[in-house]
Short mmCIF file of C-alpha atoms and ligand atoms in Angstrom, two decimals:
data_model
loop_
_atom_site.label_atom_id
_atom_site.label_comp_id
_atom_site.label_asym_id
_atom_site.label_seq_id
_atom_site.Cartn_x
_atom_site.Cartn_y
_atom_site.Cartn_z
CA UNK A 129 -0.15 -0.04 -0.14
CA UNK A 130 0.83 3.60 -1.28
CA UNK A 131 2.29 6.29 1.53
CA UNK A 132 0.27 9.80 1.56
CA UNK A 133 3.72 10.92 0.70
CA UNK A 134 4.24 8.74 -2.53
CA UNK A 135 0.03 9.54 -3.78
CA UNK A 136 1.13 13.13 -3.07
CA UNK A 137 4.20 12.10 -5.31
CA UNK A 138 2.55 10.78 -7.80
CA UNK A 139 -0.70 13.49 -8.02
CA UNK A 140 2.07 16.30 -7.93
CA UNK A 141 3.83 15.36 -10.72
CA UNK A 142 3.80 17.03 -13.73
CA UNK A 143 1.03 17.47 -15.28
CA UNK A 144 2.16 15.72 -18.87
CA UNK A 145 3.85 12.76 -16.87
CA UNK A 146 0.56 11.87 -14.47
CA UNK A 147 -1.66 11.84 -17.50
CA UNK A 148 0.61 9.54 -19.41
CA UNK A 149 1.14 7.45 -16.49
CA UNK A 150 -2.68 7.49 -15.68
CA UNK A 151 -3.39 6.92 -19.62
CA UNK A 152 -0.42 3.84 -19.95
CA UNK A 153 -1.54 2.07 -16.38
CA UNK A 154 -5.60 2.60 -18.25
CA UNK A 155 -4.53 1.15 -21.21
CA UNK A 156 -2.56 -2.08 -19.82
CA UNK A 157 -6.00 -2.46 -17.91
CA UNK A 158 -9.22 -1.89 -20.00
CA UNK A 159 -9.48 -1.03 -23.33
CA UNK A 160 -9.54 3.21 -23.43
CA UNK A 161 -11.97 2.97 -26.01
CA UNK A 162 -15.23 1.63 -24.05
CA UNK A 163 -16.91 3.70 -21.57
CA UNK A 164 -19.73 2.43 -19.80
CA UNK A 165 -23.51 4.17 -19.53
CA UNK A 166 -24.57 3.79 -15.43
CA UNK A 167 -27.98 5.26 -14.86
CA UNK A 168 -29.10 6.69 -11.40
CA UNK A 169 -33.28 6.20 -10.06
CA UNK A 170 -33.85 8.02 -6.99
CA UNK A 171 -36.29 5.32 -5.67
CA UNK A 172 -36.56 7.35 -2.16
CA UNK A 173 -36.13 10.86 -2.48
CA UNK A 174 -35.18 13.49 0.14
CA UNK A 175 -36.51 13.98 3.95
CA UNK A 176 -33.13 12.34 5.25
CA UNK A 177 -32.66 12.90 8.77
CA UNK A 178 -28.58 13.37 8.06
CA UNK A 179 -27.14 16.03 7.78
CA UNK A 180 -24.51 15.48 5.34
CA UNK A 181 -23.96 19.68 4.38
CA UNK A 182 -23.22 19.02 0.55
CA UNK A 183 -26.64 16.98 0.24
CA UNK A 184 -30.31 18.90 -1.55
CA UNK A 185 -31.68 15.61 0.23
CA UNK A 186 -31.40 16.57 3.89
CA UNK A 187 -34.65 17.63 5.57
CA UNK A 188 -32.19 20.06 7.87
CA UNK A 189 -32.00 22.36 4.83
CA UNK A 190 -34.26 24.33 2.87
CA UNK A 191 -33.92 23.47 -0.91
CA UNK A 192 -36.68 23.38 -3.73
CA UNK A 193 -36.82 19.38 -3.45
CA UNK A 194 -40.19 17.33 -3.60
CA UNK A 195 -40.22 14.80 -1.63
CA UNK A 196 -41.06 11.38 -2.39
CA UNK A 197 -42.11 8.28 -0.65
CA UNK A 198 -40.52 5.11 -1.81
CA UNK A 199 -41.21 4.49 -5.80
CA UNK A 200 -43.29 1.01 -6.56
CA UNK A 201 -41.34 -1.55 -7.92
CA UNK A 202 -43.24 -1.92 -11.26
CA UNK A 203 -42.26 1.71 -11.45
CA UNK A 204 -38.11 1.14 -11.27
CA UNK A 205 -38.37 -1.89 -13.41
CA UNK A 206 -40.13 0.49 -16.54
CA UNK A 207 -37.18 3.12 -15.49
CA UNK A 208 -34.47 0.21 -16.10
CA UNK A 209 -36.02 -0.88 -19.54
CA UNK A 210 -36.02 2.13 -20.36
CA UNK A 211 -32.06 3.05 -19.49
CA UNK A 212 -31.09 -0.92 -20.86
CA UNK A 213 -32.74 0.76 -24.32
CA UNK A 214 -30.28 3.81 -24.16
CA UNK A 215 -27.45 2.03 -23.57
CA UNK A 216 -27.10 1.83 -19.76
CA UNK A 217 -25.77 -1.66 -18.75
CA UNK A 218 -25.96 -0.23 -14.69
CA UNK A 219 -28.62 0.17 -12.72
CA UNK A 220 -28.23 2.10 -9.39
CA UNK A 221 -30.76 2.76 -7.35
CA UNK A 222 -30.05 5.11 -4.22
CA UNK A 223 -32.61 5.86 -1.45
CA UNK A 224 -32.28 9.19 0.97
CA UNK A 225 -31.77 6.73 4.36
CA UNK A 226 -30.00 7.12 7.27
CA UNK A 227 -29.29 3.25 6.81
CA UNK A 228 -31.23 0.59 5.96
CA UNK A 229 -34.04 -1.03 8.10
CA UNK A 230 -35.77 -4.55 8.45
CA UNK A 231 -39.29 -3.26 7.23
CA UNK A 232 -41.64 -3.68 3.94
CA UNK A 233 -39.77 -0.90 2.48
CA UNK A 234 -36.48 -3.20 2.37
CA UNK A 235 -38.25 -6.01 1.04
CA UNK A 236 -39.46 -3.75 -1.71
CA UNK A 237 -36.20 -3.18 -2.02
CA UNK A 238 -35.17 -6.42 -2.30
CA UNK A 239 -37.87 -6.57 -5.26
CA UNK A 240 -36.96 -3.69 -7.00
CA UNK A 241 -33.17 -5.80 -7.11
CA UNK A 242 -34.33 -9.29 -8.30
CA UNK A 243 -36.65 -7.60 -10.94
CA UNK A 244 -33.44 -5.04 -12.47
CA UNK A 245 -31.04 -8.22 -12.29
CA UNK A 246 -33.65 -10.13 -14.38
CA UNK A 247 -32.77 -7.32 -17.16
CA UNK A 248 -29.57 -8.56 -17.18
CA UNK A 249 -28.32 -5.56 -15.95
CA UNK A 250 -25.48 -5.08 -13.55
CA UNK A 251 -27.76 -3.77 -9.79
CA UNK A 252 -26.09 -1.80 -7.53
CA UNK A 253 -28.40 0.36 -4.33
CA UNK A 254 -27.17 2.82 -2.19
CA UNK A 255 -29.43 3.32 0.57
CA UNK A 256 -26.38 4.05 3.72
CA UNK A 257 -25.41 1.95 6.24
CA UNK A 258 -26.56 -1.60 6.92
CA UNK A 259 -25.76 -4.61 8.66
CA UNK A 260 -23.90 -7.78 7.74
CA UNK A 261 -27.48 -9.52 7.30
CA UNK A 262 -29.45 -7.33 5.44
CA UNK A 263 -26.14 -7.10 3.00
CA UNK A 264 -26.53 -11.05 2.48
CA UNK A 265 -29.83 -10.45 1.25
CA UNK A 266 -28.68 -7.93 -0.80
CA UNK A 267 -26.46 -10.24 -2.27
CA UNK A 268 -29.09 -13.19 -2.28
CA UNK A 269 -31.68 -11.30 -4.01
CA UNK A 270 -29.01 -10.86 -7.20
CA UNK A 271 -27.56 -7.74 -6.12
CA UNK A 272 -24.25 -7.42 -7.73
CA UNK A 273 -23.03 -3.89 -6.03
CA UNK A 274 -23.37 -1.22 -2.93
CA UNK A 275 -22.50 2.31 -3.48
CA UNK A 276 -21.15 3.68 0.15
CA UNK A 277 -18.82 6.57 -0.56
CA UNK A 278 -15.77 7.83 2.01
CA UNK A 279 -16.87 10.93 0.29
CA UNK A 280 -13.33 12.70 1.52
CA UNK A 281 -10.52 12.62 4.20
CA UNK A 282 -11.51 11.16 7.49
CA UNK A 283 -10.74 14.90 8.96
CA UNK A 284 -12.87 16.60 6.51
CA UNK A 285 -15.88 13.61 6.83
CA UNK A 286 -16.39 15.02 10.29
CA UNK A 287 -17.06 18.60 9.57
CA UNK A 288 -19.52 18.22 7.12
CA UNK A 289 -21.29 15.47 8.37
CA UNK A 290 -21.88 14.83 12.29
CA UNK A 291 -24.54 12.23 12.24
CA UNK A 292 -22.15 9.31 11.36
CA UNK A 293 -18.87 9.17 11.44
CA UNK A 294 -16.14 8.40 9.02
CA UNK A 295 -15.69 4.75 11.11
CA UNK A 296 -19.64 3.91 10.15
CA UNK A 297 -18.81 4.16 7.02
CA UNK A 298 -16.13 1.78 6.96
CA UNK A 299 -18.36 -0.67 8.65
CA UNK A 300 -20.50 -0.75 6.29
CA UNK A 301 -18.22 -1.04 3.47
CA UNK A 302 -17.24 -4.40 5.92
CA UNK A 303 -20.52 -5.91 5.84
CA UNK A 304 -20.57 -5.11 1.82
CA UNK A 305 -18.01 -7.35 1.61
CA UNK A 306 -17.89 -10.08 3.67
CA UNK A 307 -21.61 -10.61 2.00
CA UNK A 308 -19.37 -11.00 -0.79
CA UNK A 309 -20.93 -7.93 -2.73
CA UNK A 310 -19.05 -6.05 -5.00
CA UNK A 311 -17.54 -2.32 -3.45
CA UNK A 312 -18.24 0.97 -5.24
CA UNK A 313 -16.70 4.03 -3.47
CA UNK A 314 -15.62 7.63 -4.08
CA UNK A 315 -15.97 10.61 -3.07
CA UNK A 316 -16.94 14.35 -3.92
CA UNK A 317 -14.46 17.53 -5.29
CA UNK A 318 -14.69 21.01 -4.46
CA UNK A 319 -16.90 21.23 -1.01
CA UNK A 320 -13.87 23.07 0.19
CA UNK A 321 -11.45 20.40 1.18
CA UNK A 322 -7.85 21.25 1.01
CA UNK A 323 -5.18 19.77 -1.06
CA UNK A 324 -4.03 17.20 2.30
CA UNK A 325 -7.47 16.50 2.33
CA UNK A 326 -7.94 14.85 -1.13
CA UNK A 327 -4.51 12.68 -0.70
CA UNK A 328 -5.91 11.11 2.70
CA UNK A 329 -9.19 11.05 1.21
CA UNK A 330 -7.24 8.64 -1.79
CA UNK A 331 -5.34 7.27 0.82
CA UNK A 332 -8.20 6.09 3.34
CA UNK A 333 -9.42 4.53 -0.09
CA UNK A 334 -6.43 2.70 -1.17
CA UNK A 335 -6.83 1.23 2.65
CA UNK A 336 -9.77 -0.73 1.53
CA UNK A 337 -9.06 -4.29 1.14
CA UNK A 338 -9.74 -4.82 -2.05
CA UNK A 339 -9.47 -2.48 -3.85
CA UNK A 340 -13.13 -0.70 -4.27
CA UNK A 341 -14.12 -2.33 -7.94
CA UNK A 342 -15.32 0.86 -9.02
CA UNK A 343 -14.50 4.77 -7.32
CA UNK A 344 -16.95 7.74 -8.30
CA UNK A 345 -15.39 10.93 -8.41
CA UNK A 346 -18.17 13.29 -7.73
CA UNK A 347 -17.61 17.03 -8.87
CA UNK A 348 -19.93 18.73 -5.98
CA UNK A 349 -23.22 20.21 -7.52
CA UNK A 350 -23.76 23.45 -4.88
CA UNK A 351 -27.33 23.02 -4.47
CA UNK A 352 -29.69 26.59 -3.10
CA UNK A 353 -30.14 26.50 0.85
CA UNK A 354 -27.89 23.19 1.28
CA UNK A 355 -24.56 24.93 3.18
CA UNK A 356 -22.24 24.53 0.03
CA UNK A 357 -24.41 26.27 -2.28
CA UNK A 358 -22.10 29.18 -2.56
CA UNK A 359 -18.45 27.16 -2.58
CA UNK A 360 -15.92 27.79 -5.24
CA UNK A 361 -16.17 25.86 -8.05
CA UNK A 362 -13.47 23.50 -8.72
CA UNK A 363 -10.45 24.16 -10.68
CA UNK A 364 -11.24 21.18 -13.53
CA UNK A 365 -7.36 20.74 -13.77
CA UNK A 366 -7.66 19.54 -10.39
CA UNK A 367 -10.14 17.23 -10.93
CA UNK A 368 -8.64 16.09 -13.98
CA UNK A 369 -5.21 15.45 -11.68
CA UNK A 370 -7.81 13.55 -9.08
CA UNK A 371 -8.88 11.25 -11.96
CA UNK A 372 -5.61 10.58 -13.24
CA UNK A 373 -4.39 9.57 -9.92
CA UNK A 374 -7.46 7.25 -9.23
CA UNK A 375 -6.74 5.77 -12.71
CA UNK A 376 -3.27 4.94 -11.42
CA UNK A 377 -4.15 3.61 -7.82
CA UNK A 378 -7.04 1.59 -8.88
CA UNK A 379 -5.63 0.15 -12.52
CA UNK A 380 -8.13 -2.42 -12.25
CA UNK A 381 -11.04 -0.51 -10.72
CA UNK A 382 -13.97 1.55 -12.76
CA UNK A 383 -13.12 4.89 -12.15
CA UNK A 384 -16.81 7.18 -12.88
CA UNK A 385 -16.96 10.29 -14.03
CA UNK A 386 -19.79 11.52 -11.29
CA UNK A 387 -21.57 14.35 -10.54
CA UNK A 388 -21.12 17.85 -11.82
CA UNK A 389 -20.79 16.73 -15.63
CA UNK A 390 -23.01 20.10 -16.98
CA UNK A 391 -20.58 22.76 -15.81
CA UNK A 392 -18.18 20.54 -16.93
CA UNK A 393 -17.24 21.08 -21.22
CA UNK A 394 -16.86 18.20 -23.71
CA UNK A 395 -13.21 18.86 -23.62
CA UNK A 396 -12.87 18.73 -19.99
CA UNK A 397 -14.64 14.97 -19.89
CA UNK A 398 -12.34 14.10 -22.29
CA UNK A 399 -8.82 15.13 -20.74
CA UNK A 400 -10.84 12.96 -17.78
CA UNK A 401 -11.59 9.48 -20.20
CA UNK A 402 -7.48 10.35 -21.78
CA UNK A 403 -6.97 10.62 -17.74
CA UNK A 404 -8.51 7.22 -17.28
CA UNK A 405 -12.11 7.51 -16.37
CA UNK A 406 -14.17 4.82 -18.17
CA UNK A 407 -17.85 4.54 -16.90
CA UNK A 408 -20.51 7.83 -16.53
CA UNK A 409 -23.64 8.42 -15.02
CA UNK A 410 -25.93 9.14 -18.01
CA UNK A 411 -29.32 10.15 -17.74
CA UNK A 412 -31.48 13.72 -17.77
CA UNK A 413 -31.18 13.36 -14.10
CA UNK A 414 -28.60 12.17 -11.30
CA UNK A 415 -30.88 11.59 -8.54
CA UNK A 416 -32.18 15.23 -7.87
CA UNK A 417 -30.07 17.74 -9.84
CA UNK A 418 -29.69 17.45 -14.11
CA UNK A 419 -27.34 15.60 -15.72
CA UNK A 420 -26.50 16.36 -19.24
CA UNK A 421 -29.05 13.93 -20.75
CA UNK A 422 -29.00 10.98 -23.07
CA UNK A 423 -29.29 12.55 -26.54
CA UNK A 424 -25.55 14.70 -25.39
CA UNK A 425 -23.59 11.57 -23.73
CA UNK A 426 -24.35 9.61 -26.75
CA UNK A 427 -22.98 12.48 -29.22
CA UNK A 428 -19.66 13.19 -26.72
CA UNK A 429 -18.92 9.45 -27.65
CA UNK A 430 -19.60 9.22 -31.07
CA UNK A 431 -17.57 12.69 -31.54
CA UNK A 432 -14.93 11.07 -29.48
CA UNK A 433 -15.20 7.53 -31.41
CA UNK A 434 -15.18 5.41 -28.36
CA UNK A 435 -17.65 3.09 -27.63
CA UNK A 436 -20.95 2.50 -25.01
CA UNK A 437 -19.92 -0.82 -23.25
CA UNK A 438 -22.70 -3.32 -24.70
CA UNK A 439 -23.16 -5.99 -21.87
CA UNK A 440 -22.46 -6.28 -18.41
CA UNK A 441 -18.84 -7.32 -16.83
N1 SAM B 244 -28.19 8.49 1.40
C1 SAM B 244 -27.33 7.10 1.21
C2 SAM B 244 -25.77 7.67 1.13
O1 SAM B 244 -25.26 9.05 1.66
O2 SAM B 244 -24.72 7.08 1.34
C3 SAM B 244 -27.11 7.24 -0.33
C4 SAM B 244 -27.50 8.06 -1.26
S1 SAM B 244 -26.59 9.56 -1.33
C5 SAM B 244 -27.84 10.73 -1.91
C6 SAM B 244 -25.32 9.30 -2.28
C7 SAM B 244 -23.93 9.88 -2.49
O3 SAM B 244 -24.23 11.00 -3.01
C8 SAM B 244 -23.37 11.28 -1.53
O4 SAM B 244 -22.28 9.64 -1.08
C9 SAM B 244 -22.41 11.96 -2.42
O5 SAM B 244 -21.03 11.58 -2.30
C10 SAM B 244 -23.10 12.32 -3.10
N2 SAM B 244 -23.87 13.52 -3.44
C11 SAM B 244 -25.36 13.60 -2.43
N3 SAM B 244 -25.07 15.19 -3.09
C12 SAM B 244 -24.14 15.83 -3.53
C13 SAM B 244 -23.99 16.37 -4.11
N4 SAM B 244 -24.69 17.88 -4.12
N5 SAM B 244 -22.81 17.20 -5.32
C14 SAM B 244 -22.03 15.29 -5.53
N6 SAM B 244 -22.31 14.89 -5.20
C15 SAM B 244 -23.59 14.41 -3.91
C1 DTB B 245 -22.10 8.49 -5.79
O1 DTB B 245 -21.41 8.68 -6.13
N1 DTB B 245 -22.68 9.54 -7.47
C2 DTB B 245 -24.05 9.21 -7.53
C3 DTB B 245 -24.02 8.17 -7.20
N2 DTB B 245 -23.14 7.36 -6.29
C4 DTB B 245 -25.49 7.76 -6.02
C5 DTB B 245 -24.96 10.14 -6.60
C6 DTB B 245 -25.20 11.62 -6.82
C7 DTB B 245 -25.48 12.78 -6.56
C8 DTB B 245 -25.43 14.38 -7.00
C9 DTB B 245 -26.15 15.17 -6.20
C10 DTB B 245 -27.91 14.71 -6.47
O2 DTB B 245 -28.54 14.15 -7.71
O3 DTB B 245 -28.98 14.82 -5.61
FE1 SF4 B 246 -28.73 11.94 3.55
FE2 SF4 B 246 -27.38 10.25 1.70
FE3 SF4 B 246 -27.93 12.81 1.76
FE4 SF4 B 246 -26.38 12.17 3.48
S1 SF4 B 246 -25.77 12.16 1.02
S2 SF4 B 246 -27.89 13.64 3.61
S3 SF4 B 246 -27.61 10.22 4.38
S4 SF4 B 246 -29.19 11.06 1.14
#
């Protein structure tokens, strides 16, 4: 495992060296022309008890958000079919919950998992904290992946979230692993974290063993009403450096260029692909905020002569 200093040395290389190294690692492990399309579905929206300072779904902030209870299973399956028709091979269902409870809602989520799996898609869910038994139930229902982000360094995490701890997050990730699910874990950039926080965040991710199969890198989507509404925009080259460093640290993982793409130029996204990003969230919406949309993404992939990955891996 690399030290924080070693990670910083990778990250701080001259930009051409860094991107070349990342691109070399990328092509040694993946087809660099391939891009995975994943689609998000917010199956339960808003009214969350947590106080995550970046999140429009927290009940504590006055955001312009329509709160919605758990979606019906049939509506979720319609969404999955539509996403598949547009090239998506992974369907990721997110709930604004602090934690999973053993109730009828969880039973309904298990039915959603079974239904999406039956469509032949990779199934991912992100439901907050969970215990080992709940992780096993997800696995048994056919779930492939659990998303649970570390979000930032331990130190910065504890400044922006007070209703649970970094160690709670790590415990959930351990439960996910024990159940044999794949791990999807990454974070958010542009929240006001320091460069040091970013290095410690990556270091925490490298401490997960085995490595997460996917690493989503989100750029903060600043939402009016949240404490981060006026955060300074992330310098675009900072994003590319973090994508490239993640690619080098996680050669065999998917590095997903996640939230924040509506404020990125096509050229910036192309640079991220060159630096090793090989997965996107597609569709008109992320969970609650806008996303570039299918026609934009199909055009972008075509303009770059890249190809959408066709089958779930
Ligand atoms: N409630 C569950 C949890 O927190 O684990 C699952 C859903 S939560 C919305 C999933 C992830 O979305 C968070 O971990 C965070 O990384 C990301 N996220 C939330 N709000 C965001 C924002 N405004 N900009 C970028 N990413 C955001
Ligand atoms: C992840 O890392 N990013 C996605 C997914 N995992 C669940 C969520 C992004 C949410 C952005 C803010 C919103 O749309 O509410
Ligand atoms: Fe709730 Fe998840 Fe948003 Fe935090 S990130 S407020 S836990 S939905």
